[in-house]
Coordinates of C-alpha atoms (C1' of nucleotides) in Angstrom, one line a residue:
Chain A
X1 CA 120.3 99.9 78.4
X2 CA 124.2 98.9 78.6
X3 CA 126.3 98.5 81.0
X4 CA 130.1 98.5 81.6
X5 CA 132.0 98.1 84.6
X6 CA 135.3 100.9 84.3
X7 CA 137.2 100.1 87.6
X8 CA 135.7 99.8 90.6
X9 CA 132.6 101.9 88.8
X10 CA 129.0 100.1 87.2
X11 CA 128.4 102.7 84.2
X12 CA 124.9 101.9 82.8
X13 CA 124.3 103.9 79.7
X14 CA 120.8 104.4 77.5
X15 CA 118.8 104.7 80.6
X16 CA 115.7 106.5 80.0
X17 CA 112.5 107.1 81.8
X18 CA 114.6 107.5 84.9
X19 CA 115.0 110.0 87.6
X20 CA 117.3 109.2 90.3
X21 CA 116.3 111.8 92.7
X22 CA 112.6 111.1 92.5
X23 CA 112.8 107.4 92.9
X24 CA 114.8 107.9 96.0
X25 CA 112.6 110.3 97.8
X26 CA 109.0 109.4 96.6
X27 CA 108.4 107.2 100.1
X28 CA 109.0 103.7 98.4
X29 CA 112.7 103.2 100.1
X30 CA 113.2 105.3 103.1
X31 CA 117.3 105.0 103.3
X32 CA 118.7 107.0 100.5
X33 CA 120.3 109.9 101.7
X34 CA 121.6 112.6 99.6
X35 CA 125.8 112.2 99.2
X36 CA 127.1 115.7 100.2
X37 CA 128.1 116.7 96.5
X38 CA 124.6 117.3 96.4
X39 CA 123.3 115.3 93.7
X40 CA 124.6 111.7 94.2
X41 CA 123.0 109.5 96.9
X42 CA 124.2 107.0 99.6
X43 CA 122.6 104.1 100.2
X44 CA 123.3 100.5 101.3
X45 CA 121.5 97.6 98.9
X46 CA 121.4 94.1 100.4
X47 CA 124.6 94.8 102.8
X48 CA 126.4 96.6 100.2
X49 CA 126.9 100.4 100.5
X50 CA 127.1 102.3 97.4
X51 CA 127.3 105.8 95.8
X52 CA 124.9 106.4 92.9
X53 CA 124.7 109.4 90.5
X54 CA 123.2 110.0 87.8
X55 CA 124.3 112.0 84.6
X56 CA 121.7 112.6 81.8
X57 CA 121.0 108.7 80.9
X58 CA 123.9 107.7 82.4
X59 CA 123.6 106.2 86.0
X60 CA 126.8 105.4 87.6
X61 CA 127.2 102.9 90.7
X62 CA 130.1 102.9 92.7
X63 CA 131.7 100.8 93.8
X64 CA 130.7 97.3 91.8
X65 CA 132.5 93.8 91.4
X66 CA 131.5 92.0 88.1
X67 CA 129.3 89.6 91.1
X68 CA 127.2 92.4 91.7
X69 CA 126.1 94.2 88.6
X70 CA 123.3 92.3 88.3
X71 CA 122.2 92.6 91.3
X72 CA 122.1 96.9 90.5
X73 CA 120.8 96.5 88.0
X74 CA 117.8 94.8 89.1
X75 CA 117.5 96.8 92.3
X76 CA 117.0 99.9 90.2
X77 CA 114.8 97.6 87.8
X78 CA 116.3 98.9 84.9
X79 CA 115.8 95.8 82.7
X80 CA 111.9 97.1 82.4
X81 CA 111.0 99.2 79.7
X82 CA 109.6 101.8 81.6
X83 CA 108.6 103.7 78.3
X84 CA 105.8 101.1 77.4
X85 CA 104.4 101.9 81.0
X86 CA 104.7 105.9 81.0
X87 CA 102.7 105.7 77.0
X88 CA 100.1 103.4 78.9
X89 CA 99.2 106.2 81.3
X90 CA 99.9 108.8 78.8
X91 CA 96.6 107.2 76.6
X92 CA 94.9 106.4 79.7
X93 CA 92.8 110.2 80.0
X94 CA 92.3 109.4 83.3
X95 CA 95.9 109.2 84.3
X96 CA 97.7 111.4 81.6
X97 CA 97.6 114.1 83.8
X98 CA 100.1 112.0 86.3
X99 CA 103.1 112.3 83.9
X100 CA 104.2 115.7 83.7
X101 CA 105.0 115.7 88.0
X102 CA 105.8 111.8 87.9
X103 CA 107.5 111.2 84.8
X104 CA 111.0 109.0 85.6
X105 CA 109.8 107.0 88.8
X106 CA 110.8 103.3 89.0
X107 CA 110.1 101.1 91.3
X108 CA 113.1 99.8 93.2
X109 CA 113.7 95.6 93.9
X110 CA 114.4 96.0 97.5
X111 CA 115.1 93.9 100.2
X112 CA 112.1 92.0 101.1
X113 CA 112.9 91.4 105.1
X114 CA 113.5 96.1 104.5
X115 CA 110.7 96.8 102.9
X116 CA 108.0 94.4 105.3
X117 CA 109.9 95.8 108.7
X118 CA 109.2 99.6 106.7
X119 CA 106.3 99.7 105.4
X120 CA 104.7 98.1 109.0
X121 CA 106.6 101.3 110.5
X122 CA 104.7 103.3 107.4
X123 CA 101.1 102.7 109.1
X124 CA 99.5 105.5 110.2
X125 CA 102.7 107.6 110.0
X126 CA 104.3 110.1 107.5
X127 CA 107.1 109.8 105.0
X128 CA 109.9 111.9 106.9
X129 CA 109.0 110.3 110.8
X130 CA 109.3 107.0 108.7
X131 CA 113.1 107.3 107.6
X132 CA 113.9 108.9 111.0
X133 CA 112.3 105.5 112.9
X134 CA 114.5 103.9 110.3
X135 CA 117.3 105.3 110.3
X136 CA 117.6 104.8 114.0
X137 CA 116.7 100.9 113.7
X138 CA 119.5 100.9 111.7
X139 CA 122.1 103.0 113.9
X140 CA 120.7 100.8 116.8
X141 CA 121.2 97.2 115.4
X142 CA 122.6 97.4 111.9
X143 CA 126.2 96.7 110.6
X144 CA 127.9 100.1 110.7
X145 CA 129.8 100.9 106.9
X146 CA 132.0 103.5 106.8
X147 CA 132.1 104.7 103.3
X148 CA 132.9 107.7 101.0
X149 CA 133.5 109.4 104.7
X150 CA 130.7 108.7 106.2
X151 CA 129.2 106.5 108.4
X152 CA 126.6 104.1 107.1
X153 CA 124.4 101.4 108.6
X154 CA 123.0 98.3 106.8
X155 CA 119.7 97.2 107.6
X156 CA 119.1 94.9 110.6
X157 CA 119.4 91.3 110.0
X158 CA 116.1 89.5 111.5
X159 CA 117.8 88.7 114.3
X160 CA 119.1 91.4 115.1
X161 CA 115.5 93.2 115.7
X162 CA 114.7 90.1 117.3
X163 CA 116.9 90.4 119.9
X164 CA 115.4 93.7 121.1
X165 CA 112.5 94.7 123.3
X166 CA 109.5 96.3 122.6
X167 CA 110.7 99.1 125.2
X168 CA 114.1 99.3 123.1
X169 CA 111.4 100.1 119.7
X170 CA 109.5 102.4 121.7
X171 CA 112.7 104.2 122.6
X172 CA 113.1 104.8 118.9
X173 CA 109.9 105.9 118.2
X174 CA 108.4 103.3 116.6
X175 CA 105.1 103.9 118.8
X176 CA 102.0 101.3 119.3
X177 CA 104.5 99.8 116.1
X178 CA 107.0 98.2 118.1
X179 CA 105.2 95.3 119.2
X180 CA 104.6 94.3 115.4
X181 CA 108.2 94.7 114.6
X182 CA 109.5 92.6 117.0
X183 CA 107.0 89.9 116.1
X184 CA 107.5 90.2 112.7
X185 CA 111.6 89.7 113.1
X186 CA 111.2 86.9 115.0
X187 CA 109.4 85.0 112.8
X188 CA 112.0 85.9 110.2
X189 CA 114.5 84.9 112.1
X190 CA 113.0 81.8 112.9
X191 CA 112.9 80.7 109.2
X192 CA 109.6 82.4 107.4
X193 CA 110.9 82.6 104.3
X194 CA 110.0 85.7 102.3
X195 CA 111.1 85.0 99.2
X196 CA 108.9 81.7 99.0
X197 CA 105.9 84.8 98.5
X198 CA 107.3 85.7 94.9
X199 CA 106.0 82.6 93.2
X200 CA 102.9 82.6 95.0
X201 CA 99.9 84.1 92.8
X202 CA 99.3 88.0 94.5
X203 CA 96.3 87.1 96.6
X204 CA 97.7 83.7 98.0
X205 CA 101.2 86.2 98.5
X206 CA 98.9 89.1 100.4
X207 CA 97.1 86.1 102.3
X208 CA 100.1 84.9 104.0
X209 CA 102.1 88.5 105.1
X210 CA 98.7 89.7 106.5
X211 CA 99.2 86.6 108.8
X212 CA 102.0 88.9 110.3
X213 CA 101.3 91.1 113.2
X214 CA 100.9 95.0 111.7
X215 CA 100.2 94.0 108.2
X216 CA 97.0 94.6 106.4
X217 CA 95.8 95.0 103.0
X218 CA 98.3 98.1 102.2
X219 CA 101.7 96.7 104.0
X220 CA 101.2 93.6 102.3
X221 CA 100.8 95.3 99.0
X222 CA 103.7 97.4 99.4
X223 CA 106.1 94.6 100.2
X224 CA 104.8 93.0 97.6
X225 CA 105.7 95.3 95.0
X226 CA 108.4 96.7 96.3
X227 CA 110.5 93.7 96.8
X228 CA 108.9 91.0 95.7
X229 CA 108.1 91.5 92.0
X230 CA 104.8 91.5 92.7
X231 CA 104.0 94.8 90.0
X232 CA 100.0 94.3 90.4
X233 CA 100.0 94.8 93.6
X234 CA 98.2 98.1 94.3
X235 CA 98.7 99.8 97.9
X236 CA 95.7 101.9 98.5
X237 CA 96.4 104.5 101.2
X238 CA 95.1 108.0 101.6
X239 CA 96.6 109.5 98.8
X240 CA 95.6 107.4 96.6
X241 CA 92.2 107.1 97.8
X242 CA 92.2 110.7 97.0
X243 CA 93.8 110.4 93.6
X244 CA 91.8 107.4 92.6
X245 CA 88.1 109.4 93.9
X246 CA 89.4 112.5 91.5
X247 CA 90.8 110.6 88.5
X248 CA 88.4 107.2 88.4
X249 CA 85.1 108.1 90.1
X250 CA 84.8 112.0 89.1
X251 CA 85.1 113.0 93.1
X252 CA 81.8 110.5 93.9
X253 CA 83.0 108.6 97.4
X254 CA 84.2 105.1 96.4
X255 CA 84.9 102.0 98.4
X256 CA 88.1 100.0 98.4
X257 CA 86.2 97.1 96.5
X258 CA 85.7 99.5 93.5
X259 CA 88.8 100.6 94.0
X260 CA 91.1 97.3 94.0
X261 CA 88.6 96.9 90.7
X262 CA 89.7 99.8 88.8
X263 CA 93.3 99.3 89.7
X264 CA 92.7 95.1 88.2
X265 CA 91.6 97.1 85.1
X266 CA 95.0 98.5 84.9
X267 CA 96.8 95.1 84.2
X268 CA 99.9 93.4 85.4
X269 CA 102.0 96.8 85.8
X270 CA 99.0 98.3 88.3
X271 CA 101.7 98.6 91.2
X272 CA 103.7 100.7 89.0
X273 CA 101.7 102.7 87.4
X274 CA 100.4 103.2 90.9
X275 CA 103.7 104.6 92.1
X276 CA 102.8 107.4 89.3
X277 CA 99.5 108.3 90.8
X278 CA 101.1 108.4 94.2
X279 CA 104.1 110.8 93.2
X280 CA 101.1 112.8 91.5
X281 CA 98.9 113.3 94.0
X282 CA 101.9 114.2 96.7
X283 CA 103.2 116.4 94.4
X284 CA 100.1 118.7 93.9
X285 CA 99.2 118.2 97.7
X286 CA 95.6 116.6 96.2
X287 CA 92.9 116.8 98.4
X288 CA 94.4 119.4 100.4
X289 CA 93.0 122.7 99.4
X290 CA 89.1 121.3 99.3
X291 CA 89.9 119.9 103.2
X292 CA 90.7 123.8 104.3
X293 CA 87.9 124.7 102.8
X294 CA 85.2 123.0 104.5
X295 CA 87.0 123.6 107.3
X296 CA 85.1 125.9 110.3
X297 CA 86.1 129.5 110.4
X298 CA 88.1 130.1 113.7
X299 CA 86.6 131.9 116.4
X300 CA 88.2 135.4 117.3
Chain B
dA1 C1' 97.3 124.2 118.5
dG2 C1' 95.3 120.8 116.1
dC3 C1' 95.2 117.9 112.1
dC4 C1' 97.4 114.7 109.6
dA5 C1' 100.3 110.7 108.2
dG6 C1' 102.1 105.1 102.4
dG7 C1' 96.7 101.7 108.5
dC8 C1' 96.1 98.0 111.6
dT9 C1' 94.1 95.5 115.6
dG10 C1' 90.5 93.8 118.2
dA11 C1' 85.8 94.2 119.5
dC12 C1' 81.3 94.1 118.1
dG13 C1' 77.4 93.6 115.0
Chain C
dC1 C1' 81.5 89.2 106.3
dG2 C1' 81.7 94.9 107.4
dT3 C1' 82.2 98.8 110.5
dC4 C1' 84.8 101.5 113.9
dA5 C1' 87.2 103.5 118.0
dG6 C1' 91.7 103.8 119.6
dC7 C1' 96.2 104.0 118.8
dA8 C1' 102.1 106.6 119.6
dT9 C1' 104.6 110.0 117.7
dG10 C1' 106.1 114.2 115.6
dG11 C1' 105.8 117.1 111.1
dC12 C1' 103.6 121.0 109.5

DNA sequence: AGCCAGGCTGACG
DNA sequence: CGTCAGCATGGC
């Protein structure tokens, strides 16, 4: 990996194991929207909107000062050698079969105040109502960007959720959600620092955001890893319950304990390699197919 | 038309 | 400690 800023434009060359498309819409960030070229994609990091494509093992970033190249390049965690991680589930015979679907997923460095106020709208909910509850949040209370011709939003400062109503979440569909949200932004804004959770071991980390109203077990663990550095954290939710009774326990029911043990097994990059499970199992629609079939036949 | 979704809360054992 | 009904909403 190199980098070279050429204008206004970050040019990072020598990136492999990376696939810009899938990293955006694999349900990790829920605000990358494809630019209307087709190909590139629009999104605002940290305030800043950008324009990101990606040619080959080229990824271009537009536009960047020389202040925020590192900050890119972090956010699209390109300073990991991803390569080490895709051989370790490629020798693992329980994961190999993973790769082929979810080859070239990273996990982003988001925005840890984004990716709590997310993934407590992610409960219970599905990928595509997500970023639509998003995106309105945004339109609602976010700094408006226009940018490339378009009209962008940033993602809500703290106290900018905080100074809404639970009726004013409803009315964006946030659901029996918008209670948590609110609660959760105003401690924010009030000073909870976030960031004080990335030096934290991972349990003490999960300990303190399941203190916050809508966050359990998976929340924390997504906000975790996907902004906190936290890459052994392992979100367990429904797919990869699935994926993990199919690949680990040979389709016998297992419990979360056993689980959360397995995934320890995996070592400090368990989050990530998690992220390939999850791309896996979505991608084959795993446990689908048996769920129709015990299904009752339909009356005439 | 139902079932499902990147689960959590609060109540109750 | 573990279990579990109930939960808003809309995609498919």
């Amino acid at each position: 990996m190199e980098y070279e800023i050429s204008g206004n434009m970050l040019v990072i060359g020598g990136v492999k194991n990376f696939d810009l498309a899938k990293c955006c819409s694999c349900g990790q960030a829920f605000r990358w929207k494809l630019y209307r070229d087709g190909e590139s994609r629009l999104g605002v990091i940290r305030g800043r909107p950008v324009l990101a494509k990606q040619i080959g093992e080229t990824l271009k970033i537009y536009p960047c000062s020389e202040a925020d190249a590192a900050l890119f390049i972090n956010y699209f965690d390109l300073k990991r050698d991803y390569a080490e991680i895709e051989k370790l589930i490629l020798s693992d015979d329980r994961l190999s079969v993973c790769l082929p679907a979810a080859s070239g997923i990273r996990v982003f460095n988001q925005e840890p105040f984004e990716a709590l106020i997310t993934f407590i709208i992610s409960a219970n909910n599905n990928i595509k109502r997500i970023a639509g509850i998003v995106d309105r949040l945004c339109r609602r209370c976010g700094e408006e960007k226009k940018f490339m011709g378009e009209t962008l939003y940033a993602f809500p400062k703290p106290s900018k959720i905080a100074e809404l109503s639970v009726d004013d979440l409803v009315e964006i569909g946030a659901g029996y959600r918008a209670p948590y949200i609110l609660d959760t932004a105003k401690r924010v804004a009030d000073g909870y620092d976030l960031e004080s959770l990335r030096t934290l071991s991972l349990s003490e980390a999960r300990k303190a955001l399941m203190n916050f109203l809508g966050v359990g077990p998976k929340v924390a663990d997504c906000t975790l890893l996907f902004s906190l550095g936290h890459t052994d954290a392992f979100p367990i939710d429904v797919w990869i319950g699935r994926a993990m009774k199919e690949l680990f326990f040979e389709s016998n029911p297992a419990g979360r304990a056993e689980m959360r043990k397995a995934a320890e097994d995996l070592g400090k990059f368990s989050g990530i390699v998690q992220q390939y499970i999850f791309y896996y199992a979505r991608e084959v629609n795993l446990g689908k197919t048996e769920r129709a079939k015990i299904k009752p036949l339909k009356k005439p």
